[in-house]
PDB file of C-alpha atoms and ligand atoms in Angstrom:
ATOM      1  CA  UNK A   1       0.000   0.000   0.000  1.00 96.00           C
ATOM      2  CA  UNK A   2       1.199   3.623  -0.672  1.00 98.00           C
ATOM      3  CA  UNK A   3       1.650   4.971   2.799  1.00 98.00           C
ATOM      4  CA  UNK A   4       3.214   8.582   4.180  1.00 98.00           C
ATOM      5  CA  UNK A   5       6.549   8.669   5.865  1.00 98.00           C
ATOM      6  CA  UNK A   6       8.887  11.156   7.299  1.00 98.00           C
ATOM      7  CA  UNK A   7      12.452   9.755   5.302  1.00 98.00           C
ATOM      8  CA  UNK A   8      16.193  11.095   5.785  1.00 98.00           C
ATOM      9  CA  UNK A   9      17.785  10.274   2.823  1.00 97.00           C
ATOM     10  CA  UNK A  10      21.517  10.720   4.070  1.00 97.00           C
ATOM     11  CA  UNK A  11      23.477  10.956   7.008  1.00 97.00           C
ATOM     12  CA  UNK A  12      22.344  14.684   9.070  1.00 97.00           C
ATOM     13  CA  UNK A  13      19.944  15.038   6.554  1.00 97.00           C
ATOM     14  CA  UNK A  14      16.454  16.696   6.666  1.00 97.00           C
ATOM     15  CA  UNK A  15      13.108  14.182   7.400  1.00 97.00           C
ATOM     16  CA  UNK A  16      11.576  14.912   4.110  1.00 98.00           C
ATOM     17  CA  UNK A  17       7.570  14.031   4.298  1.00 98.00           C
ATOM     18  CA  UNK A  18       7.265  11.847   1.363  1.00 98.00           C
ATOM     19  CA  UNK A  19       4.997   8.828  -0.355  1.00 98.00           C
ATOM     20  CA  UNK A  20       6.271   5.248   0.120  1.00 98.00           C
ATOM     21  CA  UNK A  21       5.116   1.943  -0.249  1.00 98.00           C
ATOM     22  CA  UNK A  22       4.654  -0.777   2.254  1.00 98.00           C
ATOM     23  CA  UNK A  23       4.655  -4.115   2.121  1.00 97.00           C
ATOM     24  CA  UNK A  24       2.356  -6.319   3.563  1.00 96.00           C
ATOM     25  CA  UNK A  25       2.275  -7.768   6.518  1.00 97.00           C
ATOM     26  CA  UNK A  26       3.452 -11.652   7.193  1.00 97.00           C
ATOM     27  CA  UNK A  27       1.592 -14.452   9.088  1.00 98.00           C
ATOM     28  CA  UNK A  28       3.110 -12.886  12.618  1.00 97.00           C
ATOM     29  CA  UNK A  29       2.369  -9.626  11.709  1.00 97.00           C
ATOM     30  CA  UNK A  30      -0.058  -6.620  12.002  1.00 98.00           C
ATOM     31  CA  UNK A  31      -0.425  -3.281  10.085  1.00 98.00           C
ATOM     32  CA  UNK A  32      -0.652  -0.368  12.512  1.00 98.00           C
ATOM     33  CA  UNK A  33      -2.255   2.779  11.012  1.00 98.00           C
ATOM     34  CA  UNK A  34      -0.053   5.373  13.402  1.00 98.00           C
ATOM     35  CA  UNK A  35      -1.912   8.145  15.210  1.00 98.00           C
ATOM     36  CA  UNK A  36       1.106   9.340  17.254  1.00 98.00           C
ATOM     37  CA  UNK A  37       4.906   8.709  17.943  1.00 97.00           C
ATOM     38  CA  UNK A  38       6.954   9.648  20.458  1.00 95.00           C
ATOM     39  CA  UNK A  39      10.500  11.835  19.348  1.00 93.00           C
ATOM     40  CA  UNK A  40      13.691  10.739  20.821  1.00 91.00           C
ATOM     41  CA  UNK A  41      17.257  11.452  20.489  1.00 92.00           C
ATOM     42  CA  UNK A  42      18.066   7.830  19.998  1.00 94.00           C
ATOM     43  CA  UNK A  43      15.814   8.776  16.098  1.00 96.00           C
ATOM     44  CA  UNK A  44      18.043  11.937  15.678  1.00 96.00           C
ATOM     45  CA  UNK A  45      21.381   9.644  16.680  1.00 96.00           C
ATOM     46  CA  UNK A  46      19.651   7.065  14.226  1.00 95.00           C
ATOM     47  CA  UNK A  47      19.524  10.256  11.591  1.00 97.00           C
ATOM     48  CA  UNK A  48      23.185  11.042  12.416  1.00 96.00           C
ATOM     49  CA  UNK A  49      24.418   7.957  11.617  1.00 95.00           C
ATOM     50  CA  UNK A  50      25.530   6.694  15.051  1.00 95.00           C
ATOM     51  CA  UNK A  51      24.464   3.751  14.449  1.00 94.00           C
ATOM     52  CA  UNK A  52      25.338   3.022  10.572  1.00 91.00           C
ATOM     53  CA  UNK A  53      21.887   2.481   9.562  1.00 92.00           C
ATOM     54  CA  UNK A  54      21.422   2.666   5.704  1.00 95.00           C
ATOM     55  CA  UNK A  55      19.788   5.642   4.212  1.00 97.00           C
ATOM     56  CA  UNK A  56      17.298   6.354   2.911  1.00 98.00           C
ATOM     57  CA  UNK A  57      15.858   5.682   6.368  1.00 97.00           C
ATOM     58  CA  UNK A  58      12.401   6.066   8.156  1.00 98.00           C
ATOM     59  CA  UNK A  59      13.247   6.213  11.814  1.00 98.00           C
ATOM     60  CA  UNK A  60      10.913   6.558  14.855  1.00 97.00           C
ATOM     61  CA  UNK A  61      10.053   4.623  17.934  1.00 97.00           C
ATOM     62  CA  UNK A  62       7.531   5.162  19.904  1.00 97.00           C
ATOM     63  CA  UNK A  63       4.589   4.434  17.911  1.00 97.00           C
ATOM     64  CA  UNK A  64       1.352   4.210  19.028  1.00 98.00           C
ATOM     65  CA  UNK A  65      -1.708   3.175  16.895  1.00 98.00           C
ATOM     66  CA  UNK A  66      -4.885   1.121  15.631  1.00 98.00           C
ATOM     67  CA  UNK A  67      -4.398  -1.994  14.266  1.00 98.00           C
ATOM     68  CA  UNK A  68      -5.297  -2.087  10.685  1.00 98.00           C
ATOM     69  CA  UNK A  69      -5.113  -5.769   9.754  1.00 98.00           C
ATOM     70  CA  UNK A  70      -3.334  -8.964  11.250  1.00 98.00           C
ATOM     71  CA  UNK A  71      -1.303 -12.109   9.609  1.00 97.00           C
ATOM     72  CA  UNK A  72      -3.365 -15.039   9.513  1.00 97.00           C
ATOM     73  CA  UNK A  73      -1.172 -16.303  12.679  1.00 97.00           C
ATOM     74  CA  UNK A  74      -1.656 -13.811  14.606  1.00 97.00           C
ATOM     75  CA  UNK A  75      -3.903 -14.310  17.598  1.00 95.00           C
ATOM     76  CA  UNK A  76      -3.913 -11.897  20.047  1.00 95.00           C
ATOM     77  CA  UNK A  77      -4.735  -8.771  17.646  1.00 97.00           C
ATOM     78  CA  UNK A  78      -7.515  -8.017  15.864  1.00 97.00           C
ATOM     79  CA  UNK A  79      -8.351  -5.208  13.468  1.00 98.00           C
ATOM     80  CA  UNK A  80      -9.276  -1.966  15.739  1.00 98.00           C
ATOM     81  CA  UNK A  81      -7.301  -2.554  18.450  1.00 98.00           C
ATOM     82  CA  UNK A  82      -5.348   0.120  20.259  1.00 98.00           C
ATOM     83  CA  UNK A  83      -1.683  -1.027  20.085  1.00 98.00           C
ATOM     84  CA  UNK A  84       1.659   0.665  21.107  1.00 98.00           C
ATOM     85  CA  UNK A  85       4.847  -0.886  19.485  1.00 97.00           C
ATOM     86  CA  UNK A  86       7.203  -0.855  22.251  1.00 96.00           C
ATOM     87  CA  UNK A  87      11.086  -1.988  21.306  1.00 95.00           C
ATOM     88  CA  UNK A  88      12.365  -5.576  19.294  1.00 96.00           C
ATOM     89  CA  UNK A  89      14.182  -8.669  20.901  1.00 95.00           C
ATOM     90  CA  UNK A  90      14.502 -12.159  18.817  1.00 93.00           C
ATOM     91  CA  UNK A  91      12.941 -14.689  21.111  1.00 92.00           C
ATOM     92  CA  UNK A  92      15.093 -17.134  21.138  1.00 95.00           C
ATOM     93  CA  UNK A  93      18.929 -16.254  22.577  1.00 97.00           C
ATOM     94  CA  UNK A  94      19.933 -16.683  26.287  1.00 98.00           C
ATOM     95  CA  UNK A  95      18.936 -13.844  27.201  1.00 97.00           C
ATOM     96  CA  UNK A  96      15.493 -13.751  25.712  1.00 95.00           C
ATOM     97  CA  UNK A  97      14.816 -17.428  26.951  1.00 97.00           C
ATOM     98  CA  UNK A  98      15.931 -16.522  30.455  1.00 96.00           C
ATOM     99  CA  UNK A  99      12.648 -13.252  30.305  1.00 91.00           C
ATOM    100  CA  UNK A 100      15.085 -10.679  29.974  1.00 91.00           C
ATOM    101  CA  UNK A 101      13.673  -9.432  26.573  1.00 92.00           C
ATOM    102  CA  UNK A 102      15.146  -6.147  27.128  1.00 90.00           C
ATOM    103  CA  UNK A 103      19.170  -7.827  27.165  1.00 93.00           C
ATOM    104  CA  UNK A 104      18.099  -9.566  23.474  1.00 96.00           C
ATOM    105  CA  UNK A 105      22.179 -10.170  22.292  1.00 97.00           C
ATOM    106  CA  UNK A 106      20.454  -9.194  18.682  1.00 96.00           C
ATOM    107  CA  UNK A 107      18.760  -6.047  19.806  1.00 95.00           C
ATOM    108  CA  UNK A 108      21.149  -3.850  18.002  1.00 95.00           C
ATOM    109  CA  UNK A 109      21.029  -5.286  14.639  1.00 95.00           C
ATOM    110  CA  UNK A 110      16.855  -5.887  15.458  1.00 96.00           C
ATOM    111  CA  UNK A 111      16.644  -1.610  16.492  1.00 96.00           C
ATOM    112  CA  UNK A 112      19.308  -0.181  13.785  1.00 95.00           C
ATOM    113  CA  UNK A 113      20.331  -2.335  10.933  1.00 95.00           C
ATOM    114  CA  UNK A 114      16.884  -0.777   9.235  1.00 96.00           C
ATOM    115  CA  UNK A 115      15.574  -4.425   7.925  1.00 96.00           C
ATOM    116  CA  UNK A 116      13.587  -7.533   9.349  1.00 96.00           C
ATOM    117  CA  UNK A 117      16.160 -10.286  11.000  1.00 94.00           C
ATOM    118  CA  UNK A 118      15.720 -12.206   7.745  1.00 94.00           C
ATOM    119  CA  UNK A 119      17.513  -8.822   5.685  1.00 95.00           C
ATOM    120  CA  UNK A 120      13.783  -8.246   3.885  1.00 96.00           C
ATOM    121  CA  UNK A 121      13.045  -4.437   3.445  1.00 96.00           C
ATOM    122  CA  UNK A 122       9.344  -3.273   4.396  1.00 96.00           C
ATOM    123  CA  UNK A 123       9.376   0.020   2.484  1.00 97.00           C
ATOM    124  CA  UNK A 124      10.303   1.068  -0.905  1.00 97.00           C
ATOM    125  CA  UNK A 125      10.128   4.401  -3.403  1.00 97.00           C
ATOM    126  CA  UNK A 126      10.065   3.337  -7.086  1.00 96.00           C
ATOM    127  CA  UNK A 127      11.491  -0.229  -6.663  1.00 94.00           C
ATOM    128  CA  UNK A 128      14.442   0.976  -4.395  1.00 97.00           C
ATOM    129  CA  UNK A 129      14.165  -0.342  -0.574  1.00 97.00           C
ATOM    130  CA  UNK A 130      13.923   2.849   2.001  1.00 97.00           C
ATOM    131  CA  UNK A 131      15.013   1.142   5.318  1.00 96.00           C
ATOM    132  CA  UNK A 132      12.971   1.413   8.098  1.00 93.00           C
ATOM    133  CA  UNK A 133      12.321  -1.356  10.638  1.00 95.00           C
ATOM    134  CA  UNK A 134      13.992   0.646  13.106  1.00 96.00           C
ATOM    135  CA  UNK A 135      13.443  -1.246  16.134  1.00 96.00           C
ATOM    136  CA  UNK A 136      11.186  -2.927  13.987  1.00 97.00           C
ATOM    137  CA  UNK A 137       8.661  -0.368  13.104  1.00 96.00           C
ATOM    138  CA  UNK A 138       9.807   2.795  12.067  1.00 97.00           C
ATOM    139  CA  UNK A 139       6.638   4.827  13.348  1.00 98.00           C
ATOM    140  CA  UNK A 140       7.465   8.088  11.761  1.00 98.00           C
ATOM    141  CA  UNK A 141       4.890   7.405   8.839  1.00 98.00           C
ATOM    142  CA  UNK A 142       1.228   6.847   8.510  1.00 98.00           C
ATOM    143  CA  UNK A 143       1.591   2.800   8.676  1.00 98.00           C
ATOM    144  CA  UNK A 144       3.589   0.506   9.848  1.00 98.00           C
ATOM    145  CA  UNK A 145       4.587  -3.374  10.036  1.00 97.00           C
ATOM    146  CA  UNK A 146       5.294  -4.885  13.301  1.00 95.00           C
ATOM    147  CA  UNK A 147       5.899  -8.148  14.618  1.00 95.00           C
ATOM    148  CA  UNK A 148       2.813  -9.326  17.106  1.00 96.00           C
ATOM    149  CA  UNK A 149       6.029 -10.153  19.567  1.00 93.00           C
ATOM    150  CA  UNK A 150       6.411  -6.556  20.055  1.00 93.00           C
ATOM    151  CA  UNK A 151       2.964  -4.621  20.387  1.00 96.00           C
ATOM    152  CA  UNK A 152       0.719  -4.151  23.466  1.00 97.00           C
ATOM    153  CA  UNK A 153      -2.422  -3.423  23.618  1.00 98.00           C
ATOM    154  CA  UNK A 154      -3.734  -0.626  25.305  1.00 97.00           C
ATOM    155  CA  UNK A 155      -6.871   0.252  26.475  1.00 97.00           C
ATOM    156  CA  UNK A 156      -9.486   2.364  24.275  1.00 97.00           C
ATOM    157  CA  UNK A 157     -10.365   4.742  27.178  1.00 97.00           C
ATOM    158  CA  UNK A 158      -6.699   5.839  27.145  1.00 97.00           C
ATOM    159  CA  UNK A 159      -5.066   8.663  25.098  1.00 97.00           C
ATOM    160  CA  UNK A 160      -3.734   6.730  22.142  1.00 97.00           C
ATOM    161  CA  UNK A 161      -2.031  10.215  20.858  1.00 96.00           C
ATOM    162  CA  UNK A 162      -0.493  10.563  24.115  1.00 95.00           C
ATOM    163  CA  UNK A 163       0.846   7.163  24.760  1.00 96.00           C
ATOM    164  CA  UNK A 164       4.047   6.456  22.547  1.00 96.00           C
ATOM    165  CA  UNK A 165       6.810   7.521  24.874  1.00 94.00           C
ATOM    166  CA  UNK A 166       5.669   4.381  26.934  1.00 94.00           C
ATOM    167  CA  UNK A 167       7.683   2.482  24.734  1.00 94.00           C
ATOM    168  CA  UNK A 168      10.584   4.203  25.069  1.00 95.00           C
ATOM    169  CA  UNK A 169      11.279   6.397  28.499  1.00 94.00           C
ATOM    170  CA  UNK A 170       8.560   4.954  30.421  1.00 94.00           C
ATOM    171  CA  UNK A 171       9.215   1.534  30.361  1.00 94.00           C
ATOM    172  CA  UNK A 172      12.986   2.718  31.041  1.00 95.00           C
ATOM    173  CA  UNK A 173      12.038   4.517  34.142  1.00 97.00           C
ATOM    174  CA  UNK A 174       9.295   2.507  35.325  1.00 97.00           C
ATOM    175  CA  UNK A 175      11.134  -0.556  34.381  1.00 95.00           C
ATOM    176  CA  UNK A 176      14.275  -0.033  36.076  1.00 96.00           C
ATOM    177  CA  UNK A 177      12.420   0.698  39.363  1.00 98.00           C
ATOM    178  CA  UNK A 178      10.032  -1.981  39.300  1.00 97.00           C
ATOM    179  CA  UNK A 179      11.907  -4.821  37.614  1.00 92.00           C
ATOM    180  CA  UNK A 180      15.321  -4.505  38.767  1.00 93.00           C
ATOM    181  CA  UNK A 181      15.203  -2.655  41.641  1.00 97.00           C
ATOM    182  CA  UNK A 182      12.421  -3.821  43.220  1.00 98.00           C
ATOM    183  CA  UNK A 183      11.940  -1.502  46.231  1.00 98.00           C
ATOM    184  CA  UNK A 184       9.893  -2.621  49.180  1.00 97.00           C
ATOM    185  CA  UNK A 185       7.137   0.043  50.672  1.00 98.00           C
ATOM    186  CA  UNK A 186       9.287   2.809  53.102  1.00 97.00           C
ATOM    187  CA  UNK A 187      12.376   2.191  51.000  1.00 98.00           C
ATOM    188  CA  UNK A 188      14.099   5.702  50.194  1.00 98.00           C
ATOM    189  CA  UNK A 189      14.680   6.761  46.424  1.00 98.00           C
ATOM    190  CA  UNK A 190      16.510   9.301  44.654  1.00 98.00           C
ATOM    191  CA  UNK A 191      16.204  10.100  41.092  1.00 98.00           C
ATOM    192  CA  UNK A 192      18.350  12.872  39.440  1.00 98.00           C
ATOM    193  CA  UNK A 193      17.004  14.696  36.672  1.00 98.00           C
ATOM    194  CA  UNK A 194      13.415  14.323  36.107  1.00 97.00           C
ATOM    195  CA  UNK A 195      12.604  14.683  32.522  1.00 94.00           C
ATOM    196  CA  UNK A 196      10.356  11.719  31.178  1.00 93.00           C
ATOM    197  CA  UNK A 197      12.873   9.102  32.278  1.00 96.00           C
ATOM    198  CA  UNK A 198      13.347  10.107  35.799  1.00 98.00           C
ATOM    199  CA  UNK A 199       9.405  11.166  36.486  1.00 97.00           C
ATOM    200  CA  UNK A 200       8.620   7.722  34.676  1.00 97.00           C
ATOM    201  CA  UNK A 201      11.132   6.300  37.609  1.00 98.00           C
ATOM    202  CA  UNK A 202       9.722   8.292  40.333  1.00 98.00           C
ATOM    203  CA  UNK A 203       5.990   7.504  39.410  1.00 98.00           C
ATOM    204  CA  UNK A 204       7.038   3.577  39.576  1.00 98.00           C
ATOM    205  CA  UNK A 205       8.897   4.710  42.982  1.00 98.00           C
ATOM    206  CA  UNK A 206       5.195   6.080  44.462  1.00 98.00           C
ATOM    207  CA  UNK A 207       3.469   2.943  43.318  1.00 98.00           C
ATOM    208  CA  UNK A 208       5.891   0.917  45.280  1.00 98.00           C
ATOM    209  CA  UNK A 209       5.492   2.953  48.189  1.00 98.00           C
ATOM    210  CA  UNK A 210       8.992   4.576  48.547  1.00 98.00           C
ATOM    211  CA  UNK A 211       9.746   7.421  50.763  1.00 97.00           C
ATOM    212  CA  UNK A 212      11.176   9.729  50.670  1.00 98.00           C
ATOM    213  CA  UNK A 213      11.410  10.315  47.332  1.00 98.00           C
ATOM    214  CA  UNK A 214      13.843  12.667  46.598  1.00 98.00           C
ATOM    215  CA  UNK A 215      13.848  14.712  43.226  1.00 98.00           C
ATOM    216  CA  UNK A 216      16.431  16.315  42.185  1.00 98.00           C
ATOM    217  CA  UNK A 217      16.987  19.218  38.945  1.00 98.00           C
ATOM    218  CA  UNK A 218      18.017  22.234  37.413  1.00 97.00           C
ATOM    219  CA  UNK A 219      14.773  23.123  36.102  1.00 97.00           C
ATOM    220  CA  UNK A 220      12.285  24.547  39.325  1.00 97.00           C
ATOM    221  CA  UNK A 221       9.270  23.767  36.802  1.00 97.00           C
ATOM    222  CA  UNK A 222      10.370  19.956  36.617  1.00 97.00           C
ATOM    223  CA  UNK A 223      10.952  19.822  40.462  1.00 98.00           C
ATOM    224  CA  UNK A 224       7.380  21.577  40.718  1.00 98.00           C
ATOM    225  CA  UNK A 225       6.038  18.562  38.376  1.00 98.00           C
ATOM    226  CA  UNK A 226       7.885  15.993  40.221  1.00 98.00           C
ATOM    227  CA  UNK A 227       6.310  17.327  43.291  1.00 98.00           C
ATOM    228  CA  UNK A 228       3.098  16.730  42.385  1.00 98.00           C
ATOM    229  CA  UNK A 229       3.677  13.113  40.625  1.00 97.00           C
ATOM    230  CA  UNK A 230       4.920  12.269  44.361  1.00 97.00           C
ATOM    231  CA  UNK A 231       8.219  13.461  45.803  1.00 98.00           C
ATOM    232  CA  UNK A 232       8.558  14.418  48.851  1.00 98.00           C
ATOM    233  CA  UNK A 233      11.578  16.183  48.072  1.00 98.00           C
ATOM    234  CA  UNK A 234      12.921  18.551  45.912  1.00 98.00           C
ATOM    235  CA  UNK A 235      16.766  19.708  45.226  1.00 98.00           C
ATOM    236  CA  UNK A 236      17.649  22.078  42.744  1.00 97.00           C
ATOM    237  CA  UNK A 237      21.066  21.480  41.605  1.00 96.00           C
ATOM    238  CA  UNK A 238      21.805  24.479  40.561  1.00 95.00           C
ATOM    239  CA  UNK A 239      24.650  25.936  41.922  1.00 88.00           C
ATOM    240  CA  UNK A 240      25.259  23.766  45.086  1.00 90.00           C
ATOM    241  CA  UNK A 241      27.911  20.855  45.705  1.00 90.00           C
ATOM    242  CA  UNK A 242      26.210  19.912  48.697  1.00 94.00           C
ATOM    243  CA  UNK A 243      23.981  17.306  46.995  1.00 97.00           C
ATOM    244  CA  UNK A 244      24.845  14.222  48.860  1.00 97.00           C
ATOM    245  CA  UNK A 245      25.070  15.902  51.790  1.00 97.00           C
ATOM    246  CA  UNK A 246      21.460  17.280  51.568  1.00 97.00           C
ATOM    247  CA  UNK A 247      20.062  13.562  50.789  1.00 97.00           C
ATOM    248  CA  UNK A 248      22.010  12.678  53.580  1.00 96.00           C
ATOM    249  CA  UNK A 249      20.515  15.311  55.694  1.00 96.00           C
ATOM    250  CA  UNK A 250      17.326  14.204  54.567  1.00 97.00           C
ATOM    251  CA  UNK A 251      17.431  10.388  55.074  1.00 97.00           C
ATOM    252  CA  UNK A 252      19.676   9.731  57.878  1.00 94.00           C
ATOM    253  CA  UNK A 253      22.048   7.228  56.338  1.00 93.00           C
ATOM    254  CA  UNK A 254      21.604   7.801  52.191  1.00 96.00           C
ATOM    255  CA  UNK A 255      19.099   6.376  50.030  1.00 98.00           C
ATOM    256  CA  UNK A 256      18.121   2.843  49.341  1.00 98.00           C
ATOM    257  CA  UNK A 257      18.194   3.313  45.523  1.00 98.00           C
ATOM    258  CA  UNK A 258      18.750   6.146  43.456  1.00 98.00           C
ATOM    259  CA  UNK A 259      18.099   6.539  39.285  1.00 98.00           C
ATOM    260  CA  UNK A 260      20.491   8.486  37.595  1.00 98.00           C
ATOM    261  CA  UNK A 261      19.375  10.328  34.148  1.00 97.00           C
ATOM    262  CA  UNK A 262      21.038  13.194  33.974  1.00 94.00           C
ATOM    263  CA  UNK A 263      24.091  11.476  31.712  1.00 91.00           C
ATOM    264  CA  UNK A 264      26.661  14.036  33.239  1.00 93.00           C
ATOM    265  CA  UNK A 265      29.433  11.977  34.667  1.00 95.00           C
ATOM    266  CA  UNK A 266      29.492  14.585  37.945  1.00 94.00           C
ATOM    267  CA  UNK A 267      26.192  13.581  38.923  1.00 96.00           C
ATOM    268  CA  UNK A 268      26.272   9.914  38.238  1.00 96.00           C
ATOM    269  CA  UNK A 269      28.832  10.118  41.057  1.00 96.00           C
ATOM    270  CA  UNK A 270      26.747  11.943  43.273  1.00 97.00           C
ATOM    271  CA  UNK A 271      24.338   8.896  42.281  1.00 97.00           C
ATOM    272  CA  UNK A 272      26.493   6.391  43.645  1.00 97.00           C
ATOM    273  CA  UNK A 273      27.362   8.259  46.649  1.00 97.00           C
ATOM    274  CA  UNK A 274      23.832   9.348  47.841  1.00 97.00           C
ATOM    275  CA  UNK A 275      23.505   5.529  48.418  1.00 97.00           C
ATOM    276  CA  UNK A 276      23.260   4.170  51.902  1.00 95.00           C
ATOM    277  CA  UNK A 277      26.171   1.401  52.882  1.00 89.00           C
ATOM    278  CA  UNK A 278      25.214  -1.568  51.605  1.00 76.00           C
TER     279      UNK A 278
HETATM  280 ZN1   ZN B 301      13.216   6.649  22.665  1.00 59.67          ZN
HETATM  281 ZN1   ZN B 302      17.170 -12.188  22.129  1.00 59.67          ZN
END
């Protein structure tokens, strides 16, 4: 089918909106008319070429959408159902067979190499493939193909147009909290920076009952919003080296478990060190 996608065509190149065709999709497969995606810097690294995708390339991750159609395996999806495409693993190395989907050994060729694991393109312009697939579904376009292995349903109430990013920073939040962490109620948490990773975290952080929860930023508007998604405390960073100390002040002995998303190696530090002794 002719779809609409947003392509870069070389490396730091301009997403140019343009028409495309799509293939269909295979037994295990459903066609996701898109209604919203999610922006990320890991698409503008994919459009930079950090991670030697071909071009042309339709990149995007965080698709959310109604299902279209299904492959005549596929069970759990119908036509009309709410879906977000969250990210790719293959199923079937250690890592997948031991339910740690998100350690797949083949997620980097599944997210970036810009084709399905068998090397098959899904779109093309005038016979020549435009790679997308990246992390399997390349939701900066109108449609897309995407394994049933990596969609979830969502419910109908819920605001499809809103709910992309789940796929991407919530699940990294959230799921860093409440699968590997695994805090018990009263636990204390720190997360540093709170931008949709770290409030993702610190939501997760209030469901399990943590406290205090300790937020801490350069921004006072983010602090204000972390405040009322559940911390107890707020530090702004800004122009203080007393960081540690402060959490110290705050908890006693340190804090249980702390998220760090800031990506500035200063802080990270101040990550490890808010911790109490183990
Ligand atoms: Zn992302
Ligand atoms: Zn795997």
């Amino acid at each position: 089918m002719e779809i609409t996608a947003a392509v870069v065509r070389e490396k730091l190149g301009a997403f140019t909106i343009e028409k495309v065709r799509l293939t269909d999709p295979r037994s295990d497969e459903a066609l996701v008319r898109i209604v919203a995606s999610g922006m990320c810097q890991t698409d503008l690294h994919g459009r930079d070429g950090y991670y030697n995708s071909p071009y042309p390339a339709v990149y995007g991750h965080e698709g959310a959408g109604v299902v279209e159609a299904v492959g005549t395996s596929v069970t759990k999806f119908a036509p009309g159902d709410h879906v977000v495409i969250s990210f790719p693993w293959c199923g079937s190395c250690p890592n997948c067979r031991r339910d740690l989907p998100f350690h797949c050994m083949y997620a980097r060729e599944l997210k970036m190499r810009g084709t399905r694991p068998d090397g098959s393109t899904l779109m093309s312009k005038d016979g020549a493939p435009v790679y997308s697939a990246f992390f399997q579904q390349s939701s900066f376009a109108t449609h897309v193909i995407a394994n049933e292995r990596y969609i979830v349903k969502v419910r109908k109430d819920a605001p499809l147009e809103l709910l992309g990013p789940f796929a991407c920073s919530g699940q990294t939040g959230a799921g860093a909290v409440l699968n590997s962490m695994r805090p018990k109620p009263g636990d204390s948490f720190a997360v540093f920076g709170v931008g949709a990773v770290g409030l993702s975290a610190l939501m997760a952080a209030k469901i399990a009952g943590c406290e205090p929860i300790i937020a801490v930023d350069v921004h006072e508007a983010r602090l204000a919003l972390a405040r009322a998604l559940g911390a107890t405390h707020m530090i702004n960073h800004n122009g203080r080296a007393d960081v540690v100390a402060e959490i110290r002040r705050i908890t006693g002995q340190g804090v249980r478990f702390s998220v760090e998303t800031s990506a500035q190696p200063a802080v990270f530090r101040e990550a490890v060190e808010a911790l109490i002794a183990a």
